[in-house]
mmCIF file of C-alpha atoms in Angstrom:
data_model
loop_
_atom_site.group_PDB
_atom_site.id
_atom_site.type_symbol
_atom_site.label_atom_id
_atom_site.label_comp_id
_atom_site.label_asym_id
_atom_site.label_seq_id
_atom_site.Cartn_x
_atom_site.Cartn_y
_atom_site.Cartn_z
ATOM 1 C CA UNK A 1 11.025 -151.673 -89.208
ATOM 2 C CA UNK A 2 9.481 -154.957 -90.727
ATOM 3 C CA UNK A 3 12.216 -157.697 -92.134
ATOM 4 C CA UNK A 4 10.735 -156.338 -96.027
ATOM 5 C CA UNK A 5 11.651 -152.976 -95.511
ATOM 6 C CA UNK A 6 14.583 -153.659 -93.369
ATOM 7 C CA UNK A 7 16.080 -156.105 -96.165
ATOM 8 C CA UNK A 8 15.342 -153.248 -98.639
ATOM 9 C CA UNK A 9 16.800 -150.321 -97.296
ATOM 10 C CA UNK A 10 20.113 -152.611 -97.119
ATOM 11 C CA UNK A 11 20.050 -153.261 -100.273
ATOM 12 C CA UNK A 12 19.629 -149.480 -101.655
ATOM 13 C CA UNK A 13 22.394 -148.250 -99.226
ATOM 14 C CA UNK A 14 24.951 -150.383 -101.147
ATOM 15 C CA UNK A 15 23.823 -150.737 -104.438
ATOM 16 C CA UNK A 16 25.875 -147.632 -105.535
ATOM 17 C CA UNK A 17 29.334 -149.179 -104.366
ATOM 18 C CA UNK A 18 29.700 -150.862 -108.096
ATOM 19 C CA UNK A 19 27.239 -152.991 -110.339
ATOM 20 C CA UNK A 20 28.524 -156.049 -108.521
ATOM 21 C CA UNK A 21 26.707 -155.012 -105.525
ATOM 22 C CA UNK A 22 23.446 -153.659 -107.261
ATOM 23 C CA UNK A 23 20.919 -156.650 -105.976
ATOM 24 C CA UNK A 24 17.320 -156.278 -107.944
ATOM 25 C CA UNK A 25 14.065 -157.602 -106.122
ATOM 26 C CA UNK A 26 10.840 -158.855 -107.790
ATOM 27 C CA UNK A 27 9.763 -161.729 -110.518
ATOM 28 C CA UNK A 28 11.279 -160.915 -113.713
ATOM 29 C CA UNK A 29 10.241 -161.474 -117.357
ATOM 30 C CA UNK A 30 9.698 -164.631 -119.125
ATOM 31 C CA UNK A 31 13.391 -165.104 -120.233
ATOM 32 C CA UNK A 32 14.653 -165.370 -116.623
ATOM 33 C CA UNK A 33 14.657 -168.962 -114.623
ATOM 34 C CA UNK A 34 13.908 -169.752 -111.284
ATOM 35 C CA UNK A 35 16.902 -170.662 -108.887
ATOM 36 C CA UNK A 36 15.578 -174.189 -108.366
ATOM 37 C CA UNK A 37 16.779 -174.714 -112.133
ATOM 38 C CA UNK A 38 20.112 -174.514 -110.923
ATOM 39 C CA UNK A 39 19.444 -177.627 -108.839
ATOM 40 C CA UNK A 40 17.858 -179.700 -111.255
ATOM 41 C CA UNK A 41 17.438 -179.922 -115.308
ATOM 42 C CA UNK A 42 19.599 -178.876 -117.863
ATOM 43 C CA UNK A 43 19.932 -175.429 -117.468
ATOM 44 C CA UNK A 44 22.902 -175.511 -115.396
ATOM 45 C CA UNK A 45 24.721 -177.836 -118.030
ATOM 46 C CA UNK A 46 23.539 -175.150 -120.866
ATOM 47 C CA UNK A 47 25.136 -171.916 -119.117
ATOM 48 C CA UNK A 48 28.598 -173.799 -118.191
ATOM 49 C CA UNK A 49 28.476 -175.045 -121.702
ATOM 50 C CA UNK A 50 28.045 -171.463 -123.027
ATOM 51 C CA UNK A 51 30.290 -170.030 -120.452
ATOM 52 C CA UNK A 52 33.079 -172.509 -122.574
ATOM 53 C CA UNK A 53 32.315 -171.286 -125.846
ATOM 54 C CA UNK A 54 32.121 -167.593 -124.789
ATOM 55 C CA UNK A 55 35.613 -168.216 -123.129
ATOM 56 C CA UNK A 56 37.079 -170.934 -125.585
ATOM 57 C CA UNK A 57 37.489 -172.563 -122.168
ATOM 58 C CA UNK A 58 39.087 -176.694 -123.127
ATOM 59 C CA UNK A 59 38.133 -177.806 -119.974
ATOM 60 C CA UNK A 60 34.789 -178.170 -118.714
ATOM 61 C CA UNK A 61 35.986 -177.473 -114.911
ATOM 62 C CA UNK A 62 37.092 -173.950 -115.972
ATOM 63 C CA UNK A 63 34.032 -173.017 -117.580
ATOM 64 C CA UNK A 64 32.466 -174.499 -114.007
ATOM 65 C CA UNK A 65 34.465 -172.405 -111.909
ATOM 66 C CA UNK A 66 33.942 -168.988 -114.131
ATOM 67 C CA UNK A 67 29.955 -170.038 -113.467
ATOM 68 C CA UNK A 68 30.386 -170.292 -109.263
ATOM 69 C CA UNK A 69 32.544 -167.287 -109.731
ATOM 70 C CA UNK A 70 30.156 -165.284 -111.464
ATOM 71 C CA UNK A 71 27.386 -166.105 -109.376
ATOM 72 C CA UNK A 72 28.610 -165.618 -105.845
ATOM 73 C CA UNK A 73 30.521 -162.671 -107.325
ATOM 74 C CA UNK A 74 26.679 -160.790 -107.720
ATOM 75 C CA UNK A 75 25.120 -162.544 -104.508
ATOM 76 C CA UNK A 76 27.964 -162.174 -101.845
ATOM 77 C CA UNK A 77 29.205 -158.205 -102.657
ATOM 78 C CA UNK A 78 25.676 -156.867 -101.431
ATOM 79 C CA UNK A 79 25.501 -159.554 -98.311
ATOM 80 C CA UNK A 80 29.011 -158.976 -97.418
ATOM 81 C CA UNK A 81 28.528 -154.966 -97.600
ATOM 82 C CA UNK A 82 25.163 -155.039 -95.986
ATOM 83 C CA UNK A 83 26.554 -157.503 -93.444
ATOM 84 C CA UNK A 84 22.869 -159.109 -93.015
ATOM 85 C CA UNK A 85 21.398 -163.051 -94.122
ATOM 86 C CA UNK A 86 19.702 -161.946 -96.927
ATOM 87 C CA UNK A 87 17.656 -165.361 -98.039
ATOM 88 C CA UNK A 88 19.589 -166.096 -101.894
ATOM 89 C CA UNK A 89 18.964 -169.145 -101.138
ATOM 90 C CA UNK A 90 17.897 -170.796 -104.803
ATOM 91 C CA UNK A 91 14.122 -171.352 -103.896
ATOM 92 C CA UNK A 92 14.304 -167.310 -103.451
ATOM 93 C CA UNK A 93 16.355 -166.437 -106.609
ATOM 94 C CA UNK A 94 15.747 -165.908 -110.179
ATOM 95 C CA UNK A 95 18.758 -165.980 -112.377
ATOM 96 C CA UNK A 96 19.446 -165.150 -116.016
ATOM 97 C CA UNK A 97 22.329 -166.072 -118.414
ATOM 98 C CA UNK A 98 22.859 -164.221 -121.101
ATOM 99 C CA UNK A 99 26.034 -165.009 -124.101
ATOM 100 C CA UNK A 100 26.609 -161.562 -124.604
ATOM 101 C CA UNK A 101 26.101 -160.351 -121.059
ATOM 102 C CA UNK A 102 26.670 -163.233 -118.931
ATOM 103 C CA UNK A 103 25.097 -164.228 -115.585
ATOM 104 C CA UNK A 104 22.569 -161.497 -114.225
ATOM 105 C CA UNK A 105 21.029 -163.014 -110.227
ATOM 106 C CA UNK A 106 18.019 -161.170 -108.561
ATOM 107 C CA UNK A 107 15.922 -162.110 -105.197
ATOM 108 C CA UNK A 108 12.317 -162.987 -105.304
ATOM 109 C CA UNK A 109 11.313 -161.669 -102.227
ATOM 110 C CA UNK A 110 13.382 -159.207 -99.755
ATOM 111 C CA UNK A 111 13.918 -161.514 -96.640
ATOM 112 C CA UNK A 112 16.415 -162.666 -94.228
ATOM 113 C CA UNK A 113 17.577 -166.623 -94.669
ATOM 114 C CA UNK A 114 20.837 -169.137 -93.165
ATOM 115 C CA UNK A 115 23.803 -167.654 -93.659
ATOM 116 C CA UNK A 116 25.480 -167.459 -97.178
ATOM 117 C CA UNK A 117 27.165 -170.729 -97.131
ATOM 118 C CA UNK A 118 24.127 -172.866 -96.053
ATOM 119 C CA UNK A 119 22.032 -171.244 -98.959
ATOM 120 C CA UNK A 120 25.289 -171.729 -101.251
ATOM 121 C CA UNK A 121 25.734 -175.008 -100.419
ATOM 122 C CA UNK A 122 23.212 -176.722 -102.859
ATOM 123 C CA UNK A 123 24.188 -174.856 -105.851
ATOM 124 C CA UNK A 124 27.933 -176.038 -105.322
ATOM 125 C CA UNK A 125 26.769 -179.082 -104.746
ATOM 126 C CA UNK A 126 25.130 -178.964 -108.409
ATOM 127 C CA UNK A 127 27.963 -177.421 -109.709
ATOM 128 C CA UNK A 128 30.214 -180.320 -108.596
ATOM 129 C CA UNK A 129 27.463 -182.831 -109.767
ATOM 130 C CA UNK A 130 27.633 -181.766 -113.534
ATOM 131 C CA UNK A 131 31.258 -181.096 -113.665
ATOM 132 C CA UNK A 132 34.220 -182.975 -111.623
ATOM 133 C CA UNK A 133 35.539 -179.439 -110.199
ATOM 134 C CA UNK A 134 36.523 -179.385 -106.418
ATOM 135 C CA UNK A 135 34.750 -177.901 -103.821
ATOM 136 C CA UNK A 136 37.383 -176.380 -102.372
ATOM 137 C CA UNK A 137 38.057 -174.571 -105.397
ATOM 138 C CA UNK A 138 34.279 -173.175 -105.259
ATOM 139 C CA UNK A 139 33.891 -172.106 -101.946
ATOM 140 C CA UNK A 140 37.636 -170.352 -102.524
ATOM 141 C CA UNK A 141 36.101 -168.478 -104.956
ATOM 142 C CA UNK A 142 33.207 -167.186 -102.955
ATOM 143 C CA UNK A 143 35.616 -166.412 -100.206
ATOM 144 C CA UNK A 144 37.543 -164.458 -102.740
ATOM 145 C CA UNK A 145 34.439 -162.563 -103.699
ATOM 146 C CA UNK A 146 33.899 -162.128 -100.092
ATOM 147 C CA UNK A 147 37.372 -160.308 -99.969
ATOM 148 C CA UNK A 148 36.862 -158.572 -103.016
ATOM 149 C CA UNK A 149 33.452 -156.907 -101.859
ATOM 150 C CA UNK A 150 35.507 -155.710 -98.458
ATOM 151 C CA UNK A 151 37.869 -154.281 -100.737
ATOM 152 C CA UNK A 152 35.481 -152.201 -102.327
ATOM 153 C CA UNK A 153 33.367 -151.484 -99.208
ATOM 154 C CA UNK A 154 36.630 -150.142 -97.687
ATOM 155 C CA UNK A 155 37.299 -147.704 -100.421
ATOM 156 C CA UNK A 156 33.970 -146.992 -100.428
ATOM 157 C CA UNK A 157 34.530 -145.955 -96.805
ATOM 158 C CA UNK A 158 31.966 -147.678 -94.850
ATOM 159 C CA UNK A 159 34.287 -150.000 -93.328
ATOM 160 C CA UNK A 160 38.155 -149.691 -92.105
ATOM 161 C CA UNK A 161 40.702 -151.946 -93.476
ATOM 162 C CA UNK A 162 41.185 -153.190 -90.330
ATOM 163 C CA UNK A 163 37.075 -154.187 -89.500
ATOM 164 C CA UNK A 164 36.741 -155.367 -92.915
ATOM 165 C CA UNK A 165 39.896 -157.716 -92.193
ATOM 166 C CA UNK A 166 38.516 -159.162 -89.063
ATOM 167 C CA UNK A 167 34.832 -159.428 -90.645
ATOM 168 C CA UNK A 168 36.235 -161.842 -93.373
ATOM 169 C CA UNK A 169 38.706 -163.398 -91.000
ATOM 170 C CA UNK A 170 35.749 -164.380 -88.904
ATOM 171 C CA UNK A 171 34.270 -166.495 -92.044
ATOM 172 C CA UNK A 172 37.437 -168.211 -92.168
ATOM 173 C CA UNK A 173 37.242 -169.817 -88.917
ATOM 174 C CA UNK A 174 34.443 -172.314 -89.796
ATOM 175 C CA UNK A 175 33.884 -174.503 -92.972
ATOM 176 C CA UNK A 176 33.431 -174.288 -95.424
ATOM 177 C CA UNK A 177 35.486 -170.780 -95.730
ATOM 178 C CA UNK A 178 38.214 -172.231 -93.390
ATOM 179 C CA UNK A 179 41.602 -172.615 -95.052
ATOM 180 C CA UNK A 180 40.109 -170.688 -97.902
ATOM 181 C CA UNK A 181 43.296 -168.376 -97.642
ATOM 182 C CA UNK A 182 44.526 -165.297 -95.614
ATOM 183 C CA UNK A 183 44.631 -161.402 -95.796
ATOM 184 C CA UNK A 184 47.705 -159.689 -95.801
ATOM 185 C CA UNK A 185 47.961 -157.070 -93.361
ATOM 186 C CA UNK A 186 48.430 -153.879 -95.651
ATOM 187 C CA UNK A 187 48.049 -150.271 -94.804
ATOM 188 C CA UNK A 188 44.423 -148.960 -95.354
ATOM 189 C CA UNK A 189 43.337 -151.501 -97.483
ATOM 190 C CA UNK A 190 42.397 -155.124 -97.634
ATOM 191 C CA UNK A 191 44.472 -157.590 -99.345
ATOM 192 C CA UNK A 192 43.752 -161.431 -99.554
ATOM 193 C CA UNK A 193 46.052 -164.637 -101.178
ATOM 194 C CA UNK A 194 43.467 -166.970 -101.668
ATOM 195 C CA UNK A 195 44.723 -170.708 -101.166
ATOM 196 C CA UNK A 196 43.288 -172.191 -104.458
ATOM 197 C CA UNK A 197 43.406 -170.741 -107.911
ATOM 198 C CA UNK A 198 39.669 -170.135 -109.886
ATOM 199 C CA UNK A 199 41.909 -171.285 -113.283
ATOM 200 C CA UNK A 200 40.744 -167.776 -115.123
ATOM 201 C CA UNK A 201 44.390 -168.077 -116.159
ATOM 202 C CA UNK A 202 43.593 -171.268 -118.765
ATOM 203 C CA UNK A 203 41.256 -169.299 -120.972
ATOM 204 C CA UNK A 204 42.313 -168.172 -124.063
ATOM 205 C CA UNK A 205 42.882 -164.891 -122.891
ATOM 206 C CA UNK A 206 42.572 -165.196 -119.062
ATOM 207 C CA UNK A 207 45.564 -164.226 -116.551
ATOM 208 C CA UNK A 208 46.306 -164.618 -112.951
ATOM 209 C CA UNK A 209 43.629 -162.338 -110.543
ATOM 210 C CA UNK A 210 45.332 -160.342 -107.749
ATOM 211 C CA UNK A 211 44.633 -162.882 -104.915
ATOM 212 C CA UNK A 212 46.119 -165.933 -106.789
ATOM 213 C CA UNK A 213 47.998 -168.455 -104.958
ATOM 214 C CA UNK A 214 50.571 -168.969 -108.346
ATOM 215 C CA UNK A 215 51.486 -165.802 -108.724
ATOM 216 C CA UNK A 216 54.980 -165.314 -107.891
#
């Protein structure tokens, strides 16, 4: 099987788990922008902004965070359920935002690239570069999306609790997932208590997610 049509099949197997994990292929219409405007130009500026006014977010960080979140959330549940490189690196991406609908991501062409940290590295790096927020905050929210997507790949019952546990514990041995927080052991199911918190909980109407370090 070629890298194309291996890449592809992946990507169909899993699509059905949720919408999260539903990763389109192919150049888009007009309205969508290539990844490398994530890097450079004011586009990334524009969609934080609007991510703040959608979520009467104060603080520019928040709105940051909510961003990073978004966007790993929709490239990192099909890589971590396919368990294969699949390039999103931003030279390979297009990427939409939408008030109304918010952030939709889709891959130019159906290849393998680095692994997901070395292709998310720039865009937190541009992230961090228009708004203050830390890093470690970042990549602890793509490790939580990391977790998340094992959650549902458990349920979904392609993995056990158990491999899904010591898949994401193997991330967490190297930077930049390392210290990014640990998973409970629970019966049949994957639980993780993240180390930072993705401050949902200072929107308007935000709360505390399920893996946050304040909840008591």
């Amino acid at each position: 099987m070629s890298e194309f049509a291996e890449v592809l099949a992946a990507l169909r197997q899993v699509r059905g788990i949720n919408p999260f994990f539903a990763l389109d292929v192919g150049r888009p219409d007009e309205s969508w922008l290539p990844g490398t405007a994530l890097l450079e130009g004011p586009a990334l500026r524009d969609t934080i902004d609007a991510i703040a006014t959608r979520y009467n977010a104060s603080e520019p960080r928040v709105a940051a965070s909510l961003f990073f979140l978004s966007y790993t959330a929709r490239l990192l549940s099909p890589l971590t359920a396919t368990n294969l490189p699949i390039d999103v690196r931003p030279e390979n991406l297009w990427w939409h935002h939408d008030r109304a609908n918010g952030l939709s991501v889709r891959i130019d062409t159906p290849r393998l690239g680095p692994r997901p940290a070395e292709a998310l590295a720039p865009v937190v790096e541009a992230v961090h570069a228009v708004v203050p927020v830390a890093r470690g905050l970042l990549w602890g929210n793509a490790m939580s999306n990391i977790a998340g997507a094992l959650k549902m790949v458990v349920r979904a019952g392609a993995l056990s609790a158990e491999e899904a546990e010591e898949r994401g514990n193997q991330l967490m041995t190297v930077p930049p997932f390392e210290g990014a927080g640990e998973f409970i052991p629970f019966p049949g199911e994957v639980t993780f208590l993240r180390r930072s918190c993705c401050l949902y909980y200072r929107v308007a109407a935000g709360g505390k997610c399920g893996d946050c370090p304040l909840v008591k």
